mmCIF file with all atom_site columns, C-alpha atoms in Angstrom:
data_model
loop_
_atom_site.group_PDB
_atom_site.id
_atom_site.type_symbol
_atom_site.label_atom_id
_atom_site.label_alt_id
_atom_site.label_comp_id
_atom_site.label_asym_id
_atom_site.label_entity_id
_atom_site.label_seq_id
_atom_site.pdbx_PDB_ins_code
_atom_site.Cartn_x
_atom_site.Cartn_y
_atom_site.Cartn_z
_atom_site.occupancy
_atom_site.B_iso_or_equiv
_atom_site.pdbx_formal_charge
_atom_site.auth_seq_id
_atom_site.auth_comp_id
_atom_site.auth_asym_id
_atom_site.auth_atom_id
_atom_site.pdbx_PDB_model_num
ATOM 1   C CA . MET A 1 1   ? 101.472 104.746 102.557 1.00 23.00 ? 243 MET A CA 1
ATOM 2   C CA . ARG A 1 2   ? 98.484  107.061 102.322 1.00 26.00 ? 244 ARG A CA 1
ATOM 3   C CA . THR A 1 3   ? 97.819  109.311 105.294 1.00 29.00 ? 245 THR A CA 1
ATOM 4   C CA . ALA A 1 4   ? 94.428  109.655 106.922 1.00 35.00 ? 246 ALA A CA 1
ATOM 5   C CA . SER A 1 5   ? 94.182  113.257 105.836 1.00 35.00 ? 247 SER A CA 1
ATOM 6   C CA . ALA A 1 6   ? 94.899  112.384 102.193 1.00 37.00 ? 248 ALA A CA 1
ATOM 7   C CA . SER A 1 7   ? 92.314  109.612 102.354 1.00 39.00 ? 249 SER A CA 1
ATOM 8   C CA . ALA A 1 8   ? 89.766  111.968 103.937 1.00 43.00 ? 250 ALA A CA 1
ATOM 9   C CA . ARG A 1 9   ? 90.354  114.601 101.230 1.00 44.00 ? 251 ARG A CA 1
ATOM 10  C CA . ARG A 1 10  ? 89.944  111.947 98.526  1.00 48.00 ? 252 ARG A CA 1
ATOM 11  C CA . ASP A 1 11  ? 86.717  110.636 100.049 1.00 61.00 ? 253 ASP A CA 1
ATOM 12  C CA . ALA A 1 12  ? 85.421  114.167 100.602 1.00 65.00 ? 254 ALA A CA 1
ATOM 13  C CA . SER A 1 13  ? 85.902  114.962 96.914  1.00 67.00 ? 255 SER A CA 1
ATOM 14  C CA . LYS A 1 14  ? 83.932  111.845 96.005  1.00 63.00 ? 256 LYS A CA 1
ATOM 15  C CA . VAL A 1 15  ? 81.127  112.858 98.365  1.00 63.00 ? 257 VAL A CA 1
ATOM 16  C CA . ASP A 1 16  ? 81.104  116.396 96.898  1.00 64.00 ? 258 ASP A CA 1
ATOM 17  C CA . ALA A 1 17  ? 80.941  115.043 93.376  1.00 62.00 ? 259 ALA A CA 1
ATOM 18  C CA . LEU A 1 18  ? 78.083  112.688 94.245  1.00 57.00 ? 260 LEU A CA 1
ATOM 19  C CA . ALA A 1 19  ? 76.177  115.513 95.932  1.00 61.00 ? 261 ALA A CA 1
ATOM 20  C CA . ARG A 1 20  ? 76.482  117.574 92.719  1.00 60.00 ? 262 ARG A CA 1
ATOM 21  C CA . VAL A 1 21  ? 75.210  114.651 90.634  1.00 55.00 ? 263 VAL A CA 1
ATOM 22  C CA . ILE A 1 22  ? 72.241  114.120 92.933  1.00 57.00 ? 264 ILE A CA 1
ATOM 23  C CA . GLY A 1 23  ? 71.303  117.776 92.941  1.00 56.00 ? 265 GLY A CA 1
ATOM 24  C CA . GLY A 1 24  ? 69.776  119.489 95.970  1.00 58.00 ? 266 GLY A CA 1
ATOM 25  C CA . ALA A 1 25  ? 72.152  117.569 98.210  1.00 64.00 ? 267 ALA A CA 1
ATOM 26  C CA . THR A 1 26  ? 75.074  118.878 100.215 1.00 66.00 ? 268 THR A CA 1
ATOM 27  C CA . ALA A 1 27  ? 78.089  117.067 101.580 1.00 68.00 ? 269 ALA A CA 1
ATOM 28  C CA . GLY A 1 28  ? 78.833  117.512 105.219 1.00 69.00 ? 270 GLY A CA 1
ATOM 29  C CA . THR A 1 29  ? 82.248  117.948 106.656 1.00 70.00 ? 271 THR A CA 1
ATOM 30  C CA . ILE A 1 30  ? 83.841  115.714 109.225 1.00 67.00 ? 272 ILE A CA 1
ATOM 31  C CA . GLY A 1 31  ? 82.897  116.862 112.715 1.00 73.00 ? 273 GLY A CA 1
ATOM 32  C CA . ALA A 1 32  ? 80.195  119.338 111.609 1.00 79.00 ? 274 ALA A CA 1
ATOM 33  C CA . ALA A 1 33  ? 76.614  118.903 112.753 1.00 81.00 ? 275 ALA A CA 1
ATOM 34  C CA . PRO A 1 34  ? 74.425  117.330 110.001 1.00 85.00 ? 276 PRO A CA 1
ATOM 35  C CA . ALA A 1 35  ? 72.358  119.760 107.956 1.00 83.00 ? 277 ALA A CA 1
ATOM 36  C CA . GLY A 1 36  ? 69.274  119.030 105.917 1.00 86.00 ? 278 GLY A CA 1
ATOM 37  C CA . ASP A 1 37  ? 66.126  117.027 106.569 1.00 93.00 ? 279 ASP A CA 1
ATOM 38  C CA . ILE A 1 38  ? 67.572  113.729 105.393 1.00 94.00 ? 280 ILE A CA 1
ATOM 39  C CA . VAL A 1 39  ? 70.954  112.662 106.722 1.00 94.00 ? 281 VAL A CA 1
ATOM 40  C CA . ILE A 1 40  ? 72.663  109.747 104.955 1.00 92.00 ? 282 ILE A CA 1
ATOM 41  C CA . LEU A 1 41  ? 74.842  107.897 107.385 1.00 91.00 ? 283 LEU A CA 1
ATOM 42  C CA . ALA A 1 42  ? 77.699  106.951 105.014 1.00 87.00 ? 284 ALA A CA 1
ATOM 43  C CA . VAL A 1 43  ? 80.251  105.602 107.467 1.00 89.00 ? 285 VAL A CA 1
ATOM 44  C CA . PRO A 1 44  ? 81.476  102.121 108.399 1.00 93.00 ? 286 PRO A CA 1
ATOM 45  C CA . TYR A 1 45  ? 78.999  100.482 110.795 1.00 95.00 ? 287 TYR A CA 1
ATOM 46  C CA . ALA A 1 46  ? 81.534  100.539 113.680 1.00 95.00 ? 288 ALA A CA 1
ATOM 47  C CA . HIS A 1 47  ? 81.340  104.355 113.556 1.00 94.00 ? 289 HIS A CA 1
ATOM 48  C CA . ALA A 1 48  ? 77.562  104.696 113.058 1.00 95.00 ? 290 ALA A CA 1
ATOM 49  C CA . VAL A 1 49  ? 76.217  104.364 116.578 1.00 96.00 ? 291 VAL A CA 1
ATOM 50  C CA . PRO A 1 50  ? 78.965  106.554 118.164 1.00 95.00 ? 292 PRO A CA 1
ATOM 51  C CA . LEU A 1 51  ? 78.403  109.195 115.488 1.00 93.00 ? 293 LEU A CA 1
ATOM 52  C CA . VAL A 1 52  ? 74.662  109.302 116.070 1.00 96.00 ? 294 VAL A CA 1
ATOM 53  C CA . ARG A 1 53  ? 75.283  109.561 119.825 1.00 96.00 ? 295 ARG A CA 1
ATOM 54  C CA . GLN A 1 54  ? 77.837  112.309 119.239 1.00 94.00 ? 296 GLN A CA 1
ATOM 55  C CA . PHE A 1 55  ? 75.407  114.462 117.262 1.00 95.00 ? 297 PHE A CA 1
ATOM 56  C CA . GLY A 1 56  ? 72.443  113.617 119.506 1.00 94.00 ? 298 GLY A CA 1
ATOM 57  C CA . ASN A 1 57  ? 69.823  116.377 119.414 1.00 94.00 ? 299 ASN A CA 1
ATOM 58  C CA . ALA A 1 58  ? 71.265  117.817 116.208 1.00 95.00 ? 300 ALA A CA 1
ATOM 59  C CA . LEU A 1 59  ? 69.565  114.830 114.543 1.00 96.00 ? 301 LEU A CA 1
ATOM 60  C CA . SER A 1 60  ? 66.195  115.410 116.147 1.00 96.00 ? 302 SER A CA 1
ATOM 61  C CA . GLY A 1 61  ? 63.444  115.748 113.564 1.00 96.00 ? 303 GLY A CA 1
ATOM 62  C CA . LYS A 1 62  ? 65.654  114.370 110.785 1.00 96.00 ? 304 LYS A CA 1
ATOM 63  C CA . VAL A 1 63  ? 65.409  111.201 108.775 1.00 97.00 ? 305 VAL A CA 1
ATOM 64  C CA . ILE A 1 64  ? 68.572  109.158 109.213 1.00 97.00 ? 306 ILE A CA 1
ATOM 65  C CA . VAL A 1 65  ? 69.213  106.905 106.228 1.00 97.00 ? 307 VAL A CA 1
ATOM 66  C CA . ASP A 1 66  ? 71.376  103.975 107.298 1.00 97.00 ? 308 ASP A CA 1
ATOM 67  C CA . ILE A 1 67  ? 73.376  102.520 104.420 1.00 96.00 ? 309 ILE A CA 1
ATOM 68  C CA . THR A 1 68  ? 75.794  100.523 106.588 1.00 96.00 ? 310 THR A CA 1
ATOM 69  C CA . ASN A 1 69  ? 76.480  96.854  106.214 1.00 95.00 ? 311 ASN A CA 1
ATOM 70  C CA . PRO A 1 70  ? 77.512  95.269  109.514 1.00 96.00 ? 312 PRO A CA 1
ATOM 71  C CA . PHE A 1 71  ? 79.067  92.018  108.268 1.00 93.00 ? 313 PHE A CA 1
ATOM 72  C CA . ASN A 1 72  ? 82.075  90.434  109.867 1.00 93.00 ? 314 ASN A CA 1
ATOM 73  C CA . PRO A 1 73  ? 85.482  90.344  108.132 1.00 91.00 ? 315 PRO A CA 1
ATOM 74  C CA . ASP A 1 74  ? 85.148  86.776  106.811 1.00 91.00 ? 316 ASP A CA 1
ATOM 75  C CA . LEU A 1 75  ? 81.643  87.398  105.424 1.00 90.00 ? 317 LEU A CA 1
ATOM 76  C CA . THR A 1 76  ? 80.064  84.586  107.457 1.00 91.00 ? 318 THR A CA 1
ATOM 77  C CA . GLY A 1 77  ? 77.531  86.732  109.286 1.00 93.00 ? 319 GLY A CA 1
ATOM 78  C CA . LEU A 1 78  ? 76.519  89.996  110.852 1.00 96.00 ? 320 LEU A CA 1
ATOM 79  C CA . VAL A 1 79  ? 78.188  91.696  113.862 1.00 96.00 ? 321 VAL A CA 1
ATOM 80  C CA . THR A 1 80  ? 74.924  93.094  115.271 1.00 97.00 ? 322 THR A CA 1
ATOM 81  C CA . PRO A 1 81  ? 73.167  91.381  118.226 1.00 96.00 ? 323 PRO A CA 1
ATOM 82  C CA . GLU A 1 82  ? 71.072  88.360  117.291 1.00 95.00 ? 324 GLU A CA 1
ATOM 83  C CA . GLY A 1 83  ? 67.591  89.455  116.156 1.00 95.00 ? 325 GLY A CA 1
ATOM 84  C CA . SER A 1 84  ? 68.689  93.030  115.602 1.00 97.00 ? 326 SER A CA 1
ATOM 85  C CA . SER A 1 85  ? 70.165  95.063  112.790 1.00 97.00 ? 327 SER A CA 1
ATOM 86  C CA . ALA A 1 86  ? 72.472  98.033  112.315 1.00 98.00 ? 328 ALA A CA 1
ATOM 87  C CA . ALA A 1 87  ? 69.436  100.204 111.588 1.00 98.00 ? 329 ALA A CA 1
ATOM 88  C CA . GLN A 1 88  ? 67.706  99.067  114.806 1.00 98.00 ? 330 GLN A CA 1
ATOM 89  C CA . GLU A 1 89  ? 70.861  99.682  116.851 1.00 98.00 ? 331 GLU A CA 1
ATOM 90  C CA . ILE A 1 90  ? 71.171  103.131 115.323 1.00 98.00 ? 332 ILE A CA 1
ATOM 91  C CA . ALA A 1 91  ? 67.482  103.829 116.015 1.00 98.00 ? 333 ALA A CA 1
ATOM 92  C CA . LYS A 1 92  ? 67.971  102.899 119.681 1.00 98.00 ? 334 LYS A CA 1
ATOM 93  C CA . CYS A 1 93  ? 70.466  105.711 120.185 1.00 97.00 ? 335 CYS A CA 1
ATOM 94  C CA . ALA A 1 94  ? 68.837  108.277 117.849 1.00 97.00 ? 336 ALA A CA 1
ATOM 95  C CA . PRO A 1 95  ? 67.230  111.267 119.604 1.00 97.00 ? 337 PRO A CA 1
ATOM 96  C CA . THR A 1 96  ? 63.528  111.681 119.969 1.00 96.00 ? 338 THR A CA 1
ATOM 97  C CA . GLY A 1 97  ? 61.947  112.820 116.746 1.00 96.00 ? 339 GLY A CA 1
ATOM 98  C CA . ALA A 1 98  ? 64.620  111.253 114.505 1.00 98.00 ? 340 ALA A CA 1
ATOM 99  C CA . HIS A 1 99  ? 63.540  108.301 112.339 1.00 98.00 ? 341 HIS A CA 1
ATOM 100 C CA . VAL A 1 100 ? 65.849  105.675 110.865 1.00 98.00 ? 342 VAL A CA 1
ATOM 101 C CA . VAL A 1 101 ? 65.269  104.200 107.398 1.00 98.00 ? 343 VAL A CA 1
ATOM 102 C CA . LYS A 1 102 ? 67.471  101.454 106.004 1.00 98.00 ? 344 LYS A CA 1
ATOM 103 C CA . ALA A 1 103 ? 68.210  102.046 102.296 1.00 97.00 ? 345 ALA A CA 1
ATOM 104 C CA . PHE A 1 104 ? 70.902  101.744 99.597  1.00 95.00 ? 346 PHE A CA 1
ATOM 105 C CA . ASN A 1 105 ? 72.874  99.040  101.452 1.00 95.00 ? 347 ASN A CA 1
ATOM 106 C CA . THR A 1 106 ? 72.122  96.412  98.800  1.00 94.00 ? 348 THR A CA 1
ATOM 107 C CA . VAL A 1 107 ? 73.504  98.574  95.957  1.00 93.00 ? 349 VAL A CA 1
ATOM 108 C CA . PHE A 1 108 ? 77.266  98.793  95.517  1.00 90.00 ? 350 PHE A CA 1
ATOM 109 C CA . GLY A 1 109 ? 78.418  102.416 95.565  1.00 87.00 ? 351 GLY A CA 1
ATOM 110 C CA . HIS A 1 110 ? 80.210  102.200 92.211  1.00 87.00 ? 352 HIS A CA 1
ATOM 111 C CA . VAL A 1 111 ? 77.070  100.667 90.581  1.00 89.00 ? 353 VAL A CA 1
ATOM 112 C CA . LEU A 1 112 ? 74.945  103.515 91.974  1.00 88.00 ? 354 LEU A CA 1
ATOM 113 C CA . ALA A 1 113 ? 77.453  106.141 90.771  1.00 85.00 ? 355 ALA A CA 1
ATOM 114 C CA . ALA A 1 114 ? 77.489  104.676 87.271  1.00 87.00 ? 356 ALA A CA 1
ATOM 115 C CA . TYR A 1 115 ? 73.713  104.313 86.948  1.00 87.00 ? 357 TYR A CA 1
ATOM 116 C CA . THR A 1 116 ? 71.811  106.642 84.610  1.00 84.00 ? 358 THR A CA 1
ATOM 117 C CA . SER A 1 117 ? 68.092  106.824 83.963  1.00 80.00 ? 359 SER A CA 1
ATOM 118 C CA . GLU A 1 118 ? 68.771  105.700 80.407  1.00 85.00 ? 360 GLU A CA 1
ATOM 119 C CA . ASP A 1 119 ? 69.852  102.249 81.595  1.00 81.00 ? 361 ASP A CA 1
ATOM 120 C CA . PRO A 1 120 ? 67.453  99.603  80.184  1.00 82.00 ? 362 PRO A CA 1
ATOM 121 C CA . ARG A 1 121 ? 66.517  98.270  83.625  1.00 85.00 ? 363 ARG A CA 1
ATOM 122 C CA . PRO A 1 122 ? 65.976  100.516 86.629  1.00 86.00 ? 364 PRO A CA 1
ATOM 123 C CA . LEU A 1 123 ? 68.305  100.195 89.550  1.00 92.00 ? 365 LEU A CA 1
ATOM 124 C CA . GLU A 1 124 ? 66.355  98.999  92.548  1.00 94.00 ? 366 GLU A CA 1
ATOM 125 C CA . VAL A 1 125 ? 66.684  100.256 96.111  1.00 96.00 ? 367 VAL A CA 1
ATOM 126 C CA . PHE A 1 126 ? 65.159  98.365  99.047  1.00 97.00 ? 368 PHE A CA 1
ATOM 127 C CA . ILE A 1 127 ? 64.066  100.392 102.052 1.00 98.00 ? 369 ILE A CA 1
ATOM 128 C CA . ALA A 1 128 ? 62.753  99.452  105.535 1.00 98.00 ? 370 ALA A CA 1
ATOM 129 C CA . GLY A 1 129 ? 61.541  101.721 108.327 1.00 98.00 ? 371 GLY A CA 1
ATOM 130 C CA . ASP A 1 130 ? 58.953  102.115 111.048 1.00 98.00 ? 372 ASP A CA 1
ATOM 131 C CA . ASP A 1 131 ? 57.805  105.705 110.397 1.00 98.00 ? 373 ASP A CA 1
ATOM 132 C CA . ALA A 1 132 ? 55.501  106.109 107.344 1.00 98.00 ? 374 ALA A CA 1
ATOM 133 C CA . GLY A 1 133 ? 56.421  109.809 106.902 1.00 98.00 ? 375 GLY A CA 1
ATOM 134 C CA . ALA A 1 134 ? 60.165  109.118 106.997 1.00 98.00 ? 376 ALA A CA 1
ATOM 135 C CA . LYS A 1 135 ? 59.773  106.284 104.500 1.00 98.00 ? 377 LYS A CA 1
ATOM 136 C CA . ALA A 1 136 ? 57.718  108.563 102.200 1.00 97.00 ? 378 ALA A CA 1
ATOM 137 C CA . ARG A 1 137 ? 60.476  111.193 102.310 1.00 96.00 ? 379 ARG A CA 1
ATOM 138 C CA . VAL A 1 138 ? 63.175  108.642 101.503 1.00 96.00 ? 380 VAL A CA 1
ATOM 139 C CA . SER A 1 139 ? 60.931  107.179 98.758  1.00 96.00 ? 381 SER A CA 1
ATOM 140 C CA . LEU A 1 140 ? 60.642  110.596 97.108  1.00 95.00 ? 382 LEU A CA 1
ATOM 141 C CA . PHE A 1 141 ? 64.423  110.986 97.330  1.00 93.00 ? 383 PHE A CA 1
ATOM 142 C CA . VAL A 1 142 ? 65.020  107.500 95.787  1.00 93.00 ? 384 VAL A CA 1
ATOM 143 C CA . GLU A 1 143 ? 62.524  108.146 92.988  1.00 93.00 ? 385 GLU A CA 1
ATOM 144 C CA . SER A 1 144 ? 64.018  111.638 92.304  1.00 90.00 ? 386 SER A CA 1
ATOM 145 C CA . LEU A 1 145 ? 67.214  109.751 91.351  1.00 89.00 ? 387 LEU A CA 1
ATOM 146 C CA . ALA A 1 146 ? 65.285  107.679 88.802  1.00 90.00 ? 388 ALA A CA 1
ATOM 147 C CA . LEU A 1 147 ? 65.737  104.583 90.939  1.00 93.00 ? 389 LEU A CA 1
ATOM 148 C CA . ARG A 1 148 ? 63.027  102.002 91.566  1.00 93.00 ? 390 ARG A CA 1
ATOM 149 C CA . LEU A 1 149 ? 61.835  101.762 95.171  1.00 94.00 ? 391 LEU A CA 1
ATOM 150 C CA . LEU A 1 150 ? 61.153  98.384  96.799  1.00 96.00 ? 392 LEU A CA 1
ATOM 151 C CA . ASP A 1 151 ? 59.597  98.694  100.266 1.00 97.00 ? 393 ASP A CA 1
ATOM 152 C CA . ALA A 1 152 ? 60.746  95.780  102.430 1.00 97.00 ? 394 ALA A CA 1
ATOM 153 C CA . GLY A 1 153 ? 58.509  96.685  105.375 1.00 98.00 ? 395 GLY A CA 1
ATOM 154 C CA . ASP A 1 154 ? 59.272  97.872  108.905 1.00 98.00 ? 396 ASP A CA 1
ATOM 155 C CA . LEU A 1 155 ? 62.679  98.274  110.468 1.00 98.00 ? 397 LEU A CA 1
ATOM 156 C CA . THR A 1 156 ? 62.900  94.600  111.510 1.00 98.00 ? 398 THR A CA 1
ATOM 157 C CA . SER A 1 157 ? 63.360  93.874  107.809 1.00 98.00 ? 399 SER A CA 1
ATOM 158 C CA . ALA A 1 158 ? 66.648  95.756  107.910 1.00 98.00 ? 400 ALA A CA 1
ATOM 159 C CA . ARG A 1 159 ? 68.323  92.659  109.322 1.00 97.00 ? 401 ARG A CA 1
ATOM 160 C CA . TRP A 1 160 ? 67.376  90.760  106.174 1.00 96.00 ? 402 TRP A CA 1
ATOM 161 C CA . LEU A 1 161 ? 68.569  93.564  103.924 1.00 97.00 ? 403 LEU A CA 1
ATOM 162 C CA . GLU A 1 162 ? 71.878  93.561  105.808 1.00 97.00 ? 404 GLU A CA 1
ATOM 163 C CA . GLY A 1 163 ? 72.040  89.763  105.385 1.00 95.00 ? 405 GLY A CA 1
ATOM 164 C CA . THR A 1 164 ? 71.518  90.295  101.701 1.00 94.00 ? 406 THR A CA 1
ATOM 165 C CA . SER A 1 165 ? 74.651  92.420  101.661 1.00 92.00 ? 407 SER A CA 1
ATOM 166 C CA . VAL A 1 166 ? 76.593  89.425  103.011 1.00 92.00 ? 408 VAL A CA 1
ATOM 167 C CA . LEU A 1 167 ? 75.219  87.326  100.153 1.00 91.00 ? 409 LEU A CA 1
ATOM 168 C CA . LEU A 1 168 ? 76.219  89.990  97.610  1.00 91.00 ? 410 LEU A CA 1
ATOM 169 C CA . MET A 1 169 ? 79.745  90.222  98.998  1.00 90.00 ? 411 MET A CA 1
ATOM 170 C CA . ARG A 1 170 ? 80.140  86.468  99.067  1.00 89.00 ? 412 ARG A CA 1
ATOM 171 C CA . ALA A 1 171 ? 78.862  86.216  95.482  1.00 88.00 ? 413 ALA A CA 1
ATOM 172 C CA . MET A 1 172 ? 81.384  88.828  94.384  1.00 86.00 ? 414 MET A CA 1
ATOM 173 C CA . PHE A 1 173 ? 84.403  87.475  96.297  1.00 85.00 ? 415 PHE A CA 1
ATOM 174 C CA . GLY A 1 174 ? 83.427  83.828  95.705  1.00 82.00 ? 416 GLY A CA 1
ATOM 175 C CA . LYS A 1 175 ? 83.416  84.513  91.967  1.00 77.00 ? 417 LYS A CA 1
ATOM 176 C CA . ALA A 1 176 ? 79.755  83.527  91.549  1.00 81.00 ? 418 ALA A CA 1
ATOM 177 C CA . VAL A 1 177 ? 79.583  86.628  89.356  1.00 82.00 ? 419 VAL A CA 1
ATOM 178 C CA . ARG A 1 178 ? 82.446  87.689  87.132  1.00 78.00 ? 420 ARG A CA 1
ATOM 179 C CA . SER A 1 179 ? 82.144  91.391  87.884  1.00 80.00 ? 421 SER A CA 1
ATOM 180 C CA . SER A 1 180 ? 81.404  93.641  90.806  1.00 83.00 ? 422 SER A CA 1
ATOM 181 C CA . SER A 1 181 ? 79.104  95.714  88.581  1.00 86.00 ? 423 SER A CA 1
ATOM 182 C CA . PHE A 1 182 ? 75.882  93.980  89.457  1.00 85.00 ? 424 PHE A CA 1
ATOM 183 C CA . SER A 1 183 ? 72.782  94.687  91.511  1.00 87.00 ? 425 SER A CA 1
ATOM 184 C CA . ILE A 1 184 ? 69.842  92.823  92.874  1.00 85.00 ? 426 ILE A CA 1
ATOM 185 C CA . GLY A 1 185 ? 66.193  93.458  92.329  1.00 84.00 ? 427 GLY A CA 1
ATOM 186 C CA . LEU A 1 186 ? 62.863  91.828  91.596  1.00 83.00 ? 428 LEU A CA 1
ATOM 187 C CA . THR A 1 187 ? 61.512  90.708  88.292  1.00 80.00 ? 429 THR A CA 1
ATOM 188 C CA . VAL A 1 188 ? 57.765  90.359  88.040  1.00 78.00 ? 430 VAL A CA 1
ATOM 189 C CA . ARG A 1 189 ? 56.644  87.671  85.589  1.00 82.00 ? 431 ARG A CA 1
ATOM 190 C CA . ASP A 1 190 ? 53.130  87.596  84.291  1.00 75.00 ? 432 ASP A CA 1
#
């Protein structure tokens, strides 16, 4: 049986490694106030709202990137209130001056970690948010990783992006695809 501390150390080393790959990013430590202008909320959805409340004003003026997927255990739906999304629930409790942008939740972490700019097709990242400046900052971050940005609109679109994660998980566990190394995107045909 793995202890929580061993699991936290393992996950922390993954986060540190990813921050080095990204460049210009730093990994926070559990319990420390978030640093940087863009804070990626990389926690299970059940912990997201309490964590944002806990840090409160330390998040003021920051862009909070919500990557959570609030689906229920049997993958039949979302656990957020009807007509809302994880991103909207997080935005409700975020301090004044903080802006929430939904991003990266439709890309499996291992697919993102394995992606290189030499891949024949760009990896696509959908984003949604209400603040144009916050979306622009996240867009620059996404593009700096050689990823293709797909703007899904305002924060109400986050619910549909989160529903897409249910579809992806069902496709993977239902064996609609033979591998978990896949991503979604858009193909434009002339």
